[in-house]
C-alpha positions as MATLAB code, in Angstrom:
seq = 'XXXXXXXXXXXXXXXXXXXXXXXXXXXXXXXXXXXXXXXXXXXXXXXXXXXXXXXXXXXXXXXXXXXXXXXXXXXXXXXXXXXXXXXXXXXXXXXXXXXXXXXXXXXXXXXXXXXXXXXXXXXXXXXXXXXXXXXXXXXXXXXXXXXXXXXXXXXXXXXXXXXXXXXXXXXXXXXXXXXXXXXXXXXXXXXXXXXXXXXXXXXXXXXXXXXXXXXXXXXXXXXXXXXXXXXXXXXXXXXXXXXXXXXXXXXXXXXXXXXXXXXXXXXXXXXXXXXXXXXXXXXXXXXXXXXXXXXXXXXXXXXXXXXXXXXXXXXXXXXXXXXXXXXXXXXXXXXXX';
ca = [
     -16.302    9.592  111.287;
     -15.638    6.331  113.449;
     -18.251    4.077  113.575;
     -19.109    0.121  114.064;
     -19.476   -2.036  111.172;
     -20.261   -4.977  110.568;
     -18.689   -6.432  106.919;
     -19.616  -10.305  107.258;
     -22.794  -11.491  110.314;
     -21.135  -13.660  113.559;
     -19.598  -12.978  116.689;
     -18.136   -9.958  118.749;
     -14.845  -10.114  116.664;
     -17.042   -9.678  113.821;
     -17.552   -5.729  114.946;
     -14.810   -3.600  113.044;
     -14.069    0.055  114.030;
     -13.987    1.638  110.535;
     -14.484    5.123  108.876;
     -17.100    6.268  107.349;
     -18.998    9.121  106.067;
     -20.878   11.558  107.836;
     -24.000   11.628  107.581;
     -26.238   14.797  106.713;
     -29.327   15.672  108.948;
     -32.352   15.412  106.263;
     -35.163   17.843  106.861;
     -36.219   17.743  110.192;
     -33.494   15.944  111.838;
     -30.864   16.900  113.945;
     -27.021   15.467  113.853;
     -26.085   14.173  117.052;
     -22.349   14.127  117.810;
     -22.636   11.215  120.411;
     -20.729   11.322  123.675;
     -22.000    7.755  124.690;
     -23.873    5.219  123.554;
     -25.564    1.938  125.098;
     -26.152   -1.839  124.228;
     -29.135   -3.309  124.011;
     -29.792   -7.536  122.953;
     -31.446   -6.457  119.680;
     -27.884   -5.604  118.744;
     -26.258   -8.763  119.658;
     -29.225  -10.486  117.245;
     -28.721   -7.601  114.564;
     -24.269   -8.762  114.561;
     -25.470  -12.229  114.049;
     -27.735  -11.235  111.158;
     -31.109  -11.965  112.735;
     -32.392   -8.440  113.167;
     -32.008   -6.083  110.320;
     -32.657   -2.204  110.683;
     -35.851   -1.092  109.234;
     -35.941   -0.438  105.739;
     -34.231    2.737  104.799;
     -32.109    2.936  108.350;
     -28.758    3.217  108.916;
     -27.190   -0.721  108.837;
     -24.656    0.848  111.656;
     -25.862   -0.950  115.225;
     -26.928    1.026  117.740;
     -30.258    2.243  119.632;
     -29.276    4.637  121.633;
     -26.951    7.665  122.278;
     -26.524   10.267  124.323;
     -24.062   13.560  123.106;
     -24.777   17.217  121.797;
     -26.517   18.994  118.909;
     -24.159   19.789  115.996;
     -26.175   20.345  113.158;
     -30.185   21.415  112.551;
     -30.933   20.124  109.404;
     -33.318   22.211  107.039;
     -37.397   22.320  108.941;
     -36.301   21.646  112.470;
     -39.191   23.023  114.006;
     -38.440   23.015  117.726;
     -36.046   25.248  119.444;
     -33.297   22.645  120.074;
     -29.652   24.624  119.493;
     -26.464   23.362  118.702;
     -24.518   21.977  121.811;
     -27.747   21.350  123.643;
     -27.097   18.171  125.580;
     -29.728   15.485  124.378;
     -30.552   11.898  124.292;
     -32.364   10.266  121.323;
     -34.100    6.629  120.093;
     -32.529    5.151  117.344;
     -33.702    2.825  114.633;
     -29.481    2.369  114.238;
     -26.542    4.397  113.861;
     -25.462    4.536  117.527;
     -22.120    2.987  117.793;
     -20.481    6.145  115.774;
     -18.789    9.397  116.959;
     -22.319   11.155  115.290;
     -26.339   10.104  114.182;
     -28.975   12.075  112.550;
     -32.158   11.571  114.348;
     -35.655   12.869  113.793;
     -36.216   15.750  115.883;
     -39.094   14.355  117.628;
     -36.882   11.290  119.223;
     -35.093   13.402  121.004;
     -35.047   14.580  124.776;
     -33.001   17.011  126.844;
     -30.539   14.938  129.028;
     -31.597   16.099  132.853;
     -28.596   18.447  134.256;
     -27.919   16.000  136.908;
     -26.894   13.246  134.770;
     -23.929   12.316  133.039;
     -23.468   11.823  129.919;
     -23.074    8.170  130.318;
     -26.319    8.246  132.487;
     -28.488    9.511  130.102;
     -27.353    6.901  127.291;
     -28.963    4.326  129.087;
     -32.250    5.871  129.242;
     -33.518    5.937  125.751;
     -34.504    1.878  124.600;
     -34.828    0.194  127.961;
     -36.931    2.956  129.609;
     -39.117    4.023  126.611;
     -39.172    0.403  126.274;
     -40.003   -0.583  129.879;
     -42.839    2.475  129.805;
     -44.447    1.696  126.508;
     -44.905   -1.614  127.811;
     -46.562   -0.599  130.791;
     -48.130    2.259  129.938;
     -48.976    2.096  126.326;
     -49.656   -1.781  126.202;
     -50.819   -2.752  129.136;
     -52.152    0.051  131.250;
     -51.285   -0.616  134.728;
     -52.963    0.431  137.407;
     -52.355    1.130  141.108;
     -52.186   -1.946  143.167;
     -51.341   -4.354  140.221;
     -48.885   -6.953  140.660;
     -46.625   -7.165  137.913;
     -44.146  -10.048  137.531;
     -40.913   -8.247  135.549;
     -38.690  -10.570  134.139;
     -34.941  -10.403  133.928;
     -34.752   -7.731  136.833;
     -31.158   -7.030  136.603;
     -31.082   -5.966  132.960;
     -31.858   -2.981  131.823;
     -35.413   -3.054  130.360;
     -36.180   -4.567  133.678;
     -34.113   -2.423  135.988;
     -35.940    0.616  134.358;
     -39.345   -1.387  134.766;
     -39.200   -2.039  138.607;
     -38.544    1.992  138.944;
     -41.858    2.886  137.526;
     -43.929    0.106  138.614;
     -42.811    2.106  141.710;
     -43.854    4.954  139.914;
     -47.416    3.834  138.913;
     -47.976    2.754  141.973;
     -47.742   -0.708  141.413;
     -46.373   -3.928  143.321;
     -43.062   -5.193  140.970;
     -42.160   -8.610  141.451;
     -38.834   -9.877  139.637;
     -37.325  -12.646  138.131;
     -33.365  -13.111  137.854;
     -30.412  -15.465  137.914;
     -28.054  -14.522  140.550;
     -28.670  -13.406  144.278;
     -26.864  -10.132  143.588;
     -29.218   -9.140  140.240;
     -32.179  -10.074  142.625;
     -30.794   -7.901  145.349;
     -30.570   -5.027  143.022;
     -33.831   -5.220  142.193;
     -35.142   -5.454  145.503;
     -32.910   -1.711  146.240;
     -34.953   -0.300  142.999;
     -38.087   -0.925  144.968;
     -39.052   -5.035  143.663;
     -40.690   -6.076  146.940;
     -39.686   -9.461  146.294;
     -37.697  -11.608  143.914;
     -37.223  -15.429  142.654;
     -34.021  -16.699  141.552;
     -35.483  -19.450  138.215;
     -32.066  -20.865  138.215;
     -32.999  -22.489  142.187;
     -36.323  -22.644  142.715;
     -40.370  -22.050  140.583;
     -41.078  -18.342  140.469;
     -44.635  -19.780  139.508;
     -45.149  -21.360  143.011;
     -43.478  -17.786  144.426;
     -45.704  -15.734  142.947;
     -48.547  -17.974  143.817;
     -47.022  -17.739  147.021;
     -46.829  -13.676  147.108;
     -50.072  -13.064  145.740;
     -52.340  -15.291  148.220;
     -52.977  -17.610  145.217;
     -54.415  -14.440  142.718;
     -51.566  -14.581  140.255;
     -49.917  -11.610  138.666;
     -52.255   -9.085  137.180;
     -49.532   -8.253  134.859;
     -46.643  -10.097  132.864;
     -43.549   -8.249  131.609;
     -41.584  -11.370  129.745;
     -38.410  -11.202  127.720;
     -37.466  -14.802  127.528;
     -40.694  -16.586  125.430;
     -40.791  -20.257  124.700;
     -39.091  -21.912  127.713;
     -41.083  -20.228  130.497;
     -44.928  -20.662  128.641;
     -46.061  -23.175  130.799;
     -44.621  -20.853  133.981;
     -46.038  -17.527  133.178;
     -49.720  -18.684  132.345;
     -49.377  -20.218  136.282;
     -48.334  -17.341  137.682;
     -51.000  -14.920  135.584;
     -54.351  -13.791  137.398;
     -57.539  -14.385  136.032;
     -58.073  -11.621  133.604;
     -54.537  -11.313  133.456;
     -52.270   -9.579  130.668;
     -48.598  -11.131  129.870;
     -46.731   -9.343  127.060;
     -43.990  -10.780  125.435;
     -41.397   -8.419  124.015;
     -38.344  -10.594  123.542;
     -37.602  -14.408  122.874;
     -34.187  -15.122  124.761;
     -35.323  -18.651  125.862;
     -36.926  -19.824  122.632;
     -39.978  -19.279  120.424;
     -41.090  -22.987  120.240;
     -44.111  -24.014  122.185;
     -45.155  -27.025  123.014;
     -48.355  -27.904  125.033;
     -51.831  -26.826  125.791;
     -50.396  -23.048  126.037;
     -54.016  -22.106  124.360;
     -56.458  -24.457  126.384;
     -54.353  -23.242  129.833;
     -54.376  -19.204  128.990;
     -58.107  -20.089  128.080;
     -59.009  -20.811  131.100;
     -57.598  -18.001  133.077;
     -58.849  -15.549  130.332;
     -55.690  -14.371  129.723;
     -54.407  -11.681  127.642;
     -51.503  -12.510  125.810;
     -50.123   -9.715  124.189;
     -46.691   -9.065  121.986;
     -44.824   -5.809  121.802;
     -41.920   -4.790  119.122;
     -40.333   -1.222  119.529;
     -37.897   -0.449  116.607;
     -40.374   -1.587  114.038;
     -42.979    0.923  115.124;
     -44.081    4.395  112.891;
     -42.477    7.419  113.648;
     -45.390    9.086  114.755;
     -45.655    6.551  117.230;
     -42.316    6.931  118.676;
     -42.984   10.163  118.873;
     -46.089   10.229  121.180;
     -44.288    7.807  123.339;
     -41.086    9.902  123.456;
     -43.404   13.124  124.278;
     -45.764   11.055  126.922;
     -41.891    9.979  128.243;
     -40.508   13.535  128.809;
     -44.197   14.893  129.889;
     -44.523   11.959  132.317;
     -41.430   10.670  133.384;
     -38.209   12.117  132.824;
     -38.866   14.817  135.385;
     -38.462   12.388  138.138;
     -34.869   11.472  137.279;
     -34.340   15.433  138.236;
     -36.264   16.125  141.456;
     -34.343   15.703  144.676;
     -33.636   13.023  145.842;
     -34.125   11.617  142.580;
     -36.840    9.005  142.127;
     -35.463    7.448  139.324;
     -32.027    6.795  138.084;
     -30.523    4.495  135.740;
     -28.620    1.638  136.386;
     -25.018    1.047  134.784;
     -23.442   -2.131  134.887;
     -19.839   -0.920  133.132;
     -18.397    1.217  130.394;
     -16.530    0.408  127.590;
     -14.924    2.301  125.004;
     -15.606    2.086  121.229;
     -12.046    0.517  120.755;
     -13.512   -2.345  123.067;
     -16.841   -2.902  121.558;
     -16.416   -6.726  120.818;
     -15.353   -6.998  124.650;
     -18.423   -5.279  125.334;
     -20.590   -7.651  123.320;
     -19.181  -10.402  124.907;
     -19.497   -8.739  128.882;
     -23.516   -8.674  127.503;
     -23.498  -12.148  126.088;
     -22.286  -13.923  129.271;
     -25.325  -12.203  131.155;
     -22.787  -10.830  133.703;
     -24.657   -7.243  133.021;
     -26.596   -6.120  135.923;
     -28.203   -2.944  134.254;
     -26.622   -1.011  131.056;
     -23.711   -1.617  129.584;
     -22.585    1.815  128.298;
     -20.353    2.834  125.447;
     -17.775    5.450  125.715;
     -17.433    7.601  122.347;
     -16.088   10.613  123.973;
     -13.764    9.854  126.843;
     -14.911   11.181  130.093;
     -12.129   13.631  130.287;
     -13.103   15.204  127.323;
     -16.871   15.180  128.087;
     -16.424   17.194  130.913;
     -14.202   19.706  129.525;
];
């Protein structure tokens, strides 16, 4: 089969389109031939050598896919069937033309979406509900500052801060990201590039603070977030884009708000644990992205096909993306044949 590699850690040209074996669904997986698949910044860090697979994972990049059964490997115990149209978590493995995946990471792709669609659900949304659902628990009426509102982690974390019934407020560097956000339902946005989203939330919030903290950037904005936090507060940190340095009275100024700080990884965790968030997902979720009109949707920036993966890598490293950037594996033609 086709498939990414890797041969030597750097940039985009770095990713070589090479063939490799197939792989064979162990007991109690399912093999996947993938239709699309999606990018995500772990992979940018995992080209560059900084974020490994898990022990005993594929060393192929990739985190999500979208595509049909092909193969039940030996145990499967639910009644997926080959050609069932699903979309599945990876630990790797998703930039090839097919993955095996443990049957429980996988969900049925919703008959109204594409193909394309659905590949951009996986990471960022189970990401994006894990953190508010698993980690921090929100509740109706919260205010939750989301970070990085155009991307797609946070585009998929306005949506159901909707969905909880919560108040999303973003963050983002261009007017058009921050008017996306504000059409997903953020009811109001800050652009950090022109102005403090600190004194904007204090602003918003009648001097309270955000309840709730979703931040992907770290060490640059530490002195930022514990302003904008309410007393009692929770900020969880699941990515380090600006930095993992600190410098300052971070501890003495959280202190004093009694702030949660919290941290949050989601391709390091157990399998059992993907699983319960993958089944709370479907149980919980996913049927909004199929009612009518639908509540949900996801939001693509551009496609790409596997030939282009290094220009796709490069599209995500110049933070152009607003929402997914998605891979073709099959062409469209073809996936609607």
């Amino acid at each position: 089969m086709r498939a990414v590699c890797v041969d030597v850690p750097g940039g985009p040209e770095n990713l070589l389109l090479q063939s490799v074996p197939r792989p064979n669904p162990k007991a109690g997986e399912v093999l996947i031939k993938v239709h699309a698949a999606a990018l995500n910044r772990a992979d940018l860090l995992q080209r560059r050598g900084l974020y490994p697979p898990p022990a005993g994972e594929s060393d192929i990049i990739g985190l999500e896919v979208a595509g049909t059964i092909h193969t039940l490997g030996p145990g499967v115990k639910k009644q997926w069937k080959p050609d069932d149209r699903v979309m599945a978590l990876l630990c790797g493995g998703g930039y090839a033309d097919y993955v095996s995946v443990p049957e429980e990471l996988l969900m049925p792709v919703p008959s109204n979406l594409t193909m394309c669609q659905a590949a951009a659900i996986p990471e960022a949304w189970l990401t994006a509900f894990q953190l508010l659902d698993f980690v921090v628990q929100v509740k109706e009426g919260e205010v939750v500052l989301v970070h990085a509102g155009g991307s797609g982690v946070g585009t998929a974390a306005v949506q159901l801060v909707r969905l909880f019934r919560g108040v999303p407020v973003v963050t983002a560097g261009s007017p058009e990201k921050l008017k996306l956000a504000e059409k997903l339902g953020a009811v109001v946005g800050f652009n950090y590039k022109e102005e403090s989203f600190a004194q904007g939330v204090h602003d918003f919030t009648g001097g309270k603070g955000a309840n709730v903290i979703l931040d992907c950037i770290g060490g640059c904005n530490w002195e930022s977030n514990v302003s904008s936090l309410a007393i009692d507060g929770r900020w969880v940190l699941y990515g380090t884009m600006g930095g993992r340095a600190v410098e300052g009275d971070l501890l003495g100024k959280l202190l004093s708000k009694r702030g949660h700080l919290l941290t949050s990884l989601l391709r390091s965790r157990s399998l059992q644990y993907k699983a319960d968030l993958v089944k709370a997902f479907t149980g919980r979720v996913l049927p909004y992205f199929s009612d009518q009109p639908a509540t949900l949707r996801p939001v693509i920036d551009s496609t790409f096909s596997l030939d282009d993966i290094a220009e796709a890598h490069k599209h995500m490293e110049a933070n152009r993306n607003m929402g997914k950037i998605v891979i073709n594996v099959i062409p469209q033609i073809e996936q609607t044949q």
